[in-house]
mmCIF file of C-alpha atoms in Angstrom:
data_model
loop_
_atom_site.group_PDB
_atom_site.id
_atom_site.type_symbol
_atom_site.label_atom_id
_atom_site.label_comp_id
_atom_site.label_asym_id
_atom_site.label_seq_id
_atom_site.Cartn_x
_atom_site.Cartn_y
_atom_site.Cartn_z
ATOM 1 C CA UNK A 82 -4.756 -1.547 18.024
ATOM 2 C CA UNK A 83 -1.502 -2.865 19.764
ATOM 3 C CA UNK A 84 -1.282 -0.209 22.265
ATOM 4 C CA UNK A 85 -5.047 -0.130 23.114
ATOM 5 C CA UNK A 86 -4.367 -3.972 23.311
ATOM 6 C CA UNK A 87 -1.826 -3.500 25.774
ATOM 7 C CA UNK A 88 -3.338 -0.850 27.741
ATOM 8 C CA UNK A 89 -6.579 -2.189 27.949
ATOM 9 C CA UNK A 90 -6.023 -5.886 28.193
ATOM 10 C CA UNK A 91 -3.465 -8.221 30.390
ATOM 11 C CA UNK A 92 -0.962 -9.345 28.941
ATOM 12 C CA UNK A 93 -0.658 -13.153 29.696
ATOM 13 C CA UNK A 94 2.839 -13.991 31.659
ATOM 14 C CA UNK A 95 3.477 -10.544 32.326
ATOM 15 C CA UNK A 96 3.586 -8.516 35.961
ATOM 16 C CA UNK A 97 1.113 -6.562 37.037
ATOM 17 C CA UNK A 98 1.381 -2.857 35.297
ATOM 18 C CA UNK A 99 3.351 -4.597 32.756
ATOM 19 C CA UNK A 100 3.046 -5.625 29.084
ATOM 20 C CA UNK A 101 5.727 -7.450 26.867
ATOM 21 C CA UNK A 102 8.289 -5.643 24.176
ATOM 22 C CA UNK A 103 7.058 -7.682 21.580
ATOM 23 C CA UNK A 104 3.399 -6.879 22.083
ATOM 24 C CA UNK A 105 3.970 -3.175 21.063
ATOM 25 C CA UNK A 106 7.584 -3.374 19.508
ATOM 26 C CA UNK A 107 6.276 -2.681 15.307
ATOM 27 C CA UNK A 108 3.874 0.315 16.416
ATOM 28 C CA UNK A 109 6.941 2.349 18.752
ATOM 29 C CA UNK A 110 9.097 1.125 15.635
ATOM 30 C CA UNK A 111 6.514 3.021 13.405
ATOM 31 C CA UNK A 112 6.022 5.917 15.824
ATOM 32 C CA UNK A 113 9.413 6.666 15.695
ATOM 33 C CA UNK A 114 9.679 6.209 12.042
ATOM 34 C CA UNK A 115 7.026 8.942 11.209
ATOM 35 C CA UNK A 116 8.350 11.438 13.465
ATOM 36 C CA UNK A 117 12.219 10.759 12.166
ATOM 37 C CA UNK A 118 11.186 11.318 8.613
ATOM 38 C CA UNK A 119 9.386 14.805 9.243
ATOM 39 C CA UNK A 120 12.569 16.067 10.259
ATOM 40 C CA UNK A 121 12.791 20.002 11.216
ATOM 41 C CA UNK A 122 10.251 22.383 9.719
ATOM 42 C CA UNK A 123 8.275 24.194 8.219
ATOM 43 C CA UNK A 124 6.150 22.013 6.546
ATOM 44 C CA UNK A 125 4.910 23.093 3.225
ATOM 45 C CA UNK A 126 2.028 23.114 1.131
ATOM 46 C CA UNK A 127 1.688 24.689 -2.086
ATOM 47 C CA UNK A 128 -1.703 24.620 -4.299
ATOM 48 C CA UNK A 129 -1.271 25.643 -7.351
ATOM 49 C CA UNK A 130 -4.489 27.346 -9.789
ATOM 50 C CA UNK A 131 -4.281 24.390 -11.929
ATOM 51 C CA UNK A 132 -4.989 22.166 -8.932
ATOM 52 C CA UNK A 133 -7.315 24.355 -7.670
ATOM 53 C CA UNK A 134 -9.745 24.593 -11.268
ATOM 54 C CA UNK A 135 -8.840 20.484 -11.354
ATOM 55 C CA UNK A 136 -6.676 20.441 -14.415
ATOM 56 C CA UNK A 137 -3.793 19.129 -13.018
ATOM 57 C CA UNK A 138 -2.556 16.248 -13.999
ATOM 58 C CA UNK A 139 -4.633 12.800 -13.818
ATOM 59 C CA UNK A 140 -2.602 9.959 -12.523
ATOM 60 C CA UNK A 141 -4.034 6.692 -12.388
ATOM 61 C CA UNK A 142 -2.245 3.854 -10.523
ATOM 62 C CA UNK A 143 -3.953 0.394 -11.146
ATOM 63 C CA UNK A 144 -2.242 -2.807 -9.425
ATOM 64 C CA UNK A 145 -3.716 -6.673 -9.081
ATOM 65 C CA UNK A 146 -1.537 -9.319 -7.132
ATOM 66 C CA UNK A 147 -1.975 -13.470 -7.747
ATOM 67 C CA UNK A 148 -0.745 -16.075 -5.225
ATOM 68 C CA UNK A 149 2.531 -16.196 -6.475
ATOM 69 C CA UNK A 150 3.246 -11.881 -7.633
ATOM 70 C CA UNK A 151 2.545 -8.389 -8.114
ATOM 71 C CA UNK A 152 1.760 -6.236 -10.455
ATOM 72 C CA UNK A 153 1.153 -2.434 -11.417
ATOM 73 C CA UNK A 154 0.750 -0.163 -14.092
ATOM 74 C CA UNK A 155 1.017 4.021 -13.894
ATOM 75 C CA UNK A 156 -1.371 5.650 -16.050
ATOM 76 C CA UNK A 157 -0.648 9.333 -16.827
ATOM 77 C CA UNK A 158 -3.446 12.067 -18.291
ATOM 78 C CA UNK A 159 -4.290 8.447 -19.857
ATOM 79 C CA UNK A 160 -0.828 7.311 -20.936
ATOM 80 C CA UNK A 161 1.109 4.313 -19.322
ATOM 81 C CA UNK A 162 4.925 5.722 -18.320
ATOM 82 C CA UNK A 163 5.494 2.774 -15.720
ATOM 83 C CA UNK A 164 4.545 -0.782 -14.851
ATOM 84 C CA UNK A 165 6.775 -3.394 -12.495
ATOM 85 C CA UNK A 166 6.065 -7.269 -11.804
ATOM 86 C CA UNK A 167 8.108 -8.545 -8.697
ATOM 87 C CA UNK A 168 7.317 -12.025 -7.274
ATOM 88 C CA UNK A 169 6.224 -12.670 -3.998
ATOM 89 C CA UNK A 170 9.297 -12.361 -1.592
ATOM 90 C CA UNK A 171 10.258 -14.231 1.511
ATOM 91 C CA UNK A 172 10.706 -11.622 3.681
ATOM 92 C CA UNK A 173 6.658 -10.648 3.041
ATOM 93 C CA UNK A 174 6.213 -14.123 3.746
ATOM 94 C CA UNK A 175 7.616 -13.782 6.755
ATOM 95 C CA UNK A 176 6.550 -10.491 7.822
ATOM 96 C CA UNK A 177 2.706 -10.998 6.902
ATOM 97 C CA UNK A 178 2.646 -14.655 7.771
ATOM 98 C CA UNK A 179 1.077 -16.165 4.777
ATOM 99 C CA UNK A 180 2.797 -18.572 2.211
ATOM 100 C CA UNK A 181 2.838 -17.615 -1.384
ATOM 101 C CA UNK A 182 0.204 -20.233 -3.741
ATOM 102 C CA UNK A 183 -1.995 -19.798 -0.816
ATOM 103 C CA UNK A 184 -5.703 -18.449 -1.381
ATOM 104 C CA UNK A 185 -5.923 -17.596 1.724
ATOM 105 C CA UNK A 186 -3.219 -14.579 1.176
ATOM 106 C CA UNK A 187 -4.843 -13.093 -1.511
ATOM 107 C CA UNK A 188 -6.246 -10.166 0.656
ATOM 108 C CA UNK A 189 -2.452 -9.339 1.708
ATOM 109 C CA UNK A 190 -1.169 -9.095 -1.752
ATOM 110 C CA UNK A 191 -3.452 -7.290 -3.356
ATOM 111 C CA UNK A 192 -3.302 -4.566 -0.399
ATOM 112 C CA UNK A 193 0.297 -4.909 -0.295
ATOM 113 C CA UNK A 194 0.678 -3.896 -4.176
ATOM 114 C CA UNK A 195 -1.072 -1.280 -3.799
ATOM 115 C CA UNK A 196 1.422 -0.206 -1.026
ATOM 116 C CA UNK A 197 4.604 -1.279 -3.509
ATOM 117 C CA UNK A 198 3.239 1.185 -6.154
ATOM 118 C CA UNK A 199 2.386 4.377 -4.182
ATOM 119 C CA UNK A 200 5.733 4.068 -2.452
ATOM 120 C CA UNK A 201 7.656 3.346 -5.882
ATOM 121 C CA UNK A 202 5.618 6.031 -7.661
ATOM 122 C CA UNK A 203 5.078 8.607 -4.732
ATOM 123 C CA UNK A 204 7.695 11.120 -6.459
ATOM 124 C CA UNK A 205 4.115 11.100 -9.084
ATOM 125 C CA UNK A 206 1.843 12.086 -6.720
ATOM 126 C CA UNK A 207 3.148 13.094 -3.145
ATOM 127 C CA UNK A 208 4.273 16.193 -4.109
ATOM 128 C CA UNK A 209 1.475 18.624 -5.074
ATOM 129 C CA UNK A 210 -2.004 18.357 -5.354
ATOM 130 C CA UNK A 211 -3.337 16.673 -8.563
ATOM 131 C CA UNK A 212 -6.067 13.664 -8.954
ATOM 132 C CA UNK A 213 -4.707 10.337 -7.581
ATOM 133 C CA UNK A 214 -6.467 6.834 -8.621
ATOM 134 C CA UNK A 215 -5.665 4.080 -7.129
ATOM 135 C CA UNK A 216 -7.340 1.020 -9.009
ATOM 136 C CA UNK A 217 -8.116 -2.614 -8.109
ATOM 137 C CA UNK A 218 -10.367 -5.019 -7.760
ATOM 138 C CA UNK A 219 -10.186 -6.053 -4.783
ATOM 139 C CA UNK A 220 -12.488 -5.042 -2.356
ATOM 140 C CA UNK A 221 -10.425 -5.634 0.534
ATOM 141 C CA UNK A 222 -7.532 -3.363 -0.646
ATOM 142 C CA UNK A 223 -9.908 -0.568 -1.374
ATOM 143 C CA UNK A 224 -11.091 -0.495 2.002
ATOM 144 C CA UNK A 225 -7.532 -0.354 3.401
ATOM 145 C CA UNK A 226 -6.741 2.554 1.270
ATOM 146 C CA UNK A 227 -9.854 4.611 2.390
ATOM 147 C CA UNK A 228 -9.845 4.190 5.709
ATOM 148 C CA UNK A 229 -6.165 3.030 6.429
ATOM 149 C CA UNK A 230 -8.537 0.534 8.533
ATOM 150 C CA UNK A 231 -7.848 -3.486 8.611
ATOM 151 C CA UNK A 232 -9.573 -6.480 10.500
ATOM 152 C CA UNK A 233 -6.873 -8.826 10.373
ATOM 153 C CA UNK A 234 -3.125 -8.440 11.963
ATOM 154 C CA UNK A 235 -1.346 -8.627 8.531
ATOM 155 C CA UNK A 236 -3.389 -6.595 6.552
ATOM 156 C CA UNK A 237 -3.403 -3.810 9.954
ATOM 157 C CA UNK A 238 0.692 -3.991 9.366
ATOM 158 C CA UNK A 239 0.606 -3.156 5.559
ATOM 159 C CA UNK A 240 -2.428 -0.060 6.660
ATOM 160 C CA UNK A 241 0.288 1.127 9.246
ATOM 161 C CA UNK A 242 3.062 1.594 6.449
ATOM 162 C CA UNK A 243 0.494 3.072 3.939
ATOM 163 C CA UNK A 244 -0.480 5.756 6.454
ATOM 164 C CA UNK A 245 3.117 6.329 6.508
ATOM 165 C CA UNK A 246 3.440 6.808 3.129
ATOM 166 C CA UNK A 247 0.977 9.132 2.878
ATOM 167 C CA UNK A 248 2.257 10.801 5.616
ATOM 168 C CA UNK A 249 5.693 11.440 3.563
ATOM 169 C CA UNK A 250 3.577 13.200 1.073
ATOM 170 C CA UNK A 251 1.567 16.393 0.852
ATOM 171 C CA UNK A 252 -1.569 14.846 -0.058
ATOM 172 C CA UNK A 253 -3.675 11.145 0.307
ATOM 173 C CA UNK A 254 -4.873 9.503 -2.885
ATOM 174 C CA UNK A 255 -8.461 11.432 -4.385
ATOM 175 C CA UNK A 256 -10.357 8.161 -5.089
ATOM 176 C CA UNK A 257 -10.269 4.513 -4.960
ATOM 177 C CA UNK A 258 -11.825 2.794 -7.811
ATOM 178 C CA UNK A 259 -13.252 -0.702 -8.175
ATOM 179 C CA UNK A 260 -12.532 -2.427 -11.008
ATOM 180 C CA UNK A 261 -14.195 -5.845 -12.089
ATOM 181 C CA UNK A 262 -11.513 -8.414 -12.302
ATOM 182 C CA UNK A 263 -12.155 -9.459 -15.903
ATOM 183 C CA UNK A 264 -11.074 -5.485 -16.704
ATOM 184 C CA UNK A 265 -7.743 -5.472 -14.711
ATOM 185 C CA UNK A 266 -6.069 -7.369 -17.719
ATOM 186 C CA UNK A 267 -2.492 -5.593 -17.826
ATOM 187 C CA UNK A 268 -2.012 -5.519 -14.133
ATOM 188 C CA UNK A 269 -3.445 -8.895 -13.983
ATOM 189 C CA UNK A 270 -1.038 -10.283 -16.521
ATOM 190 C CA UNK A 271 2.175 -8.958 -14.658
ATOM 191 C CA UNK A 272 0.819 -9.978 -11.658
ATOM 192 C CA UNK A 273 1.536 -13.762 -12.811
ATOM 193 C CA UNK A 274 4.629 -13.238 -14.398
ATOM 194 C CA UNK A 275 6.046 -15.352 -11.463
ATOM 195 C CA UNK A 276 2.942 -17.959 -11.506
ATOM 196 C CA UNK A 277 4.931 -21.380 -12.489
ATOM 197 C CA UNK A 278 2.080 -21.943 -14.806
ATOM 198 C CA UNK A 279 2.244 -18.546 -16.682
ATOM 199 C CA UNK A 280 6.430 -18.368 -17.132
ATOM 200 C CA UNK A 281 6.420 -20.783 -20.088
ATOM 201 C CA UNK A 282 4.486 -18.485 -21.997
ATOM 202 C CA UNK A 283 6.767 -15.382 -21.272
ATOM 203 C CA UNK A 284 9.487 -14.491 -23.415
ATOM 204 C CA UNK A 285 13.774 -13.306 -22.439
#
């Protein structure tokens, strides 16, 4: 979107022919980040029988963000092995443009927990084939994950790293599954470990 931008649109201030660094600085940044980390070849792929007859093993990310954290849970052949709960930081405050406590962010957190856990958990899932859920319920972040597709600038910089990530692994997530909020309670709960409202209640 920021190159077709530039190509396709003037750029306000600039000379004719011309566009400015900035307008096009994160996608050359990510450009040169995906073909960096392929490094020399061959590139691989192995599929394995079990794969193939789909009894590999069934991993099952599910994630939920609040205005103030983030929080998933990794769900193996039905067994939880992993979870985290991290606070919103400043530097995705700064990054994404939206302040934490803010409604109005909730479409960037939830898509950018679901970008946390497959890049914390990718050593789970990038490197053969096996069935990959990623679970949430927001709509939003679903979409993102499909189609690696956003409509706002923010939420187009978290789909740009995703691809990425995917792109460091042999294979994209299987499905993306929906989950109504009132469901998502474990993710939901870690989500708000850093909600000022919720802390009293946690224990040392």
């Amino acid at each position: 979107a920021e190159l077709w931008a530039a190509l396709y649109s003037p750029s306000e201030g600039a000379a004719p022919g011309r566009t400015w660094t900035k307008q096009i600085s994160h996608t050359l940044q990510w450009l040169l980040a995906f073909m960096m980390m392929q490094g020399h070849g061959p590139l691989r792929r192995i599929f394995r029988l079990a794969a193939y007859l789909n009894k590999g093993q069934r991993v099952k990310v599910i994630t939920d963000a609040s205005p103030f954290g983030m929080g998933a849970v990794l769900v193996i052949d039905g067994v939880p092995v992993a979870w985290f709960a991290i606070p919103i930081q400043q530097q995705d405050v700064e990054v994404l443009g939206v302040q934490p406590g803010d409604c109005k962010g909730q479409q960037c957190w939830e898509s950018l927990c679901c970008l946390i856990a497959v890049r914390i958990w990718r050593t789970r899932w990038a490197s053969e084939r096996l069935l990959l859920t990623v679970r949430t319920d927001n709509a939003t972040a679903l979409t993102m994950l499909a189609k690696l597709k956003a409509s706002s600038e923010p939420l187009r910089v978290i789909a740009r790293e995703m691809a990425l990530g995917f792109a460091m692994g042999v294979f994209e997530p299987d499905i993306t599954e929906h989950t109504p909020g009132v469901q998502n309670t474990i993710a939901d709960v870690l989500s708000r470990r850093s909600d000022p409202q919720y802390q009293s209640s946690w224990s040392v």
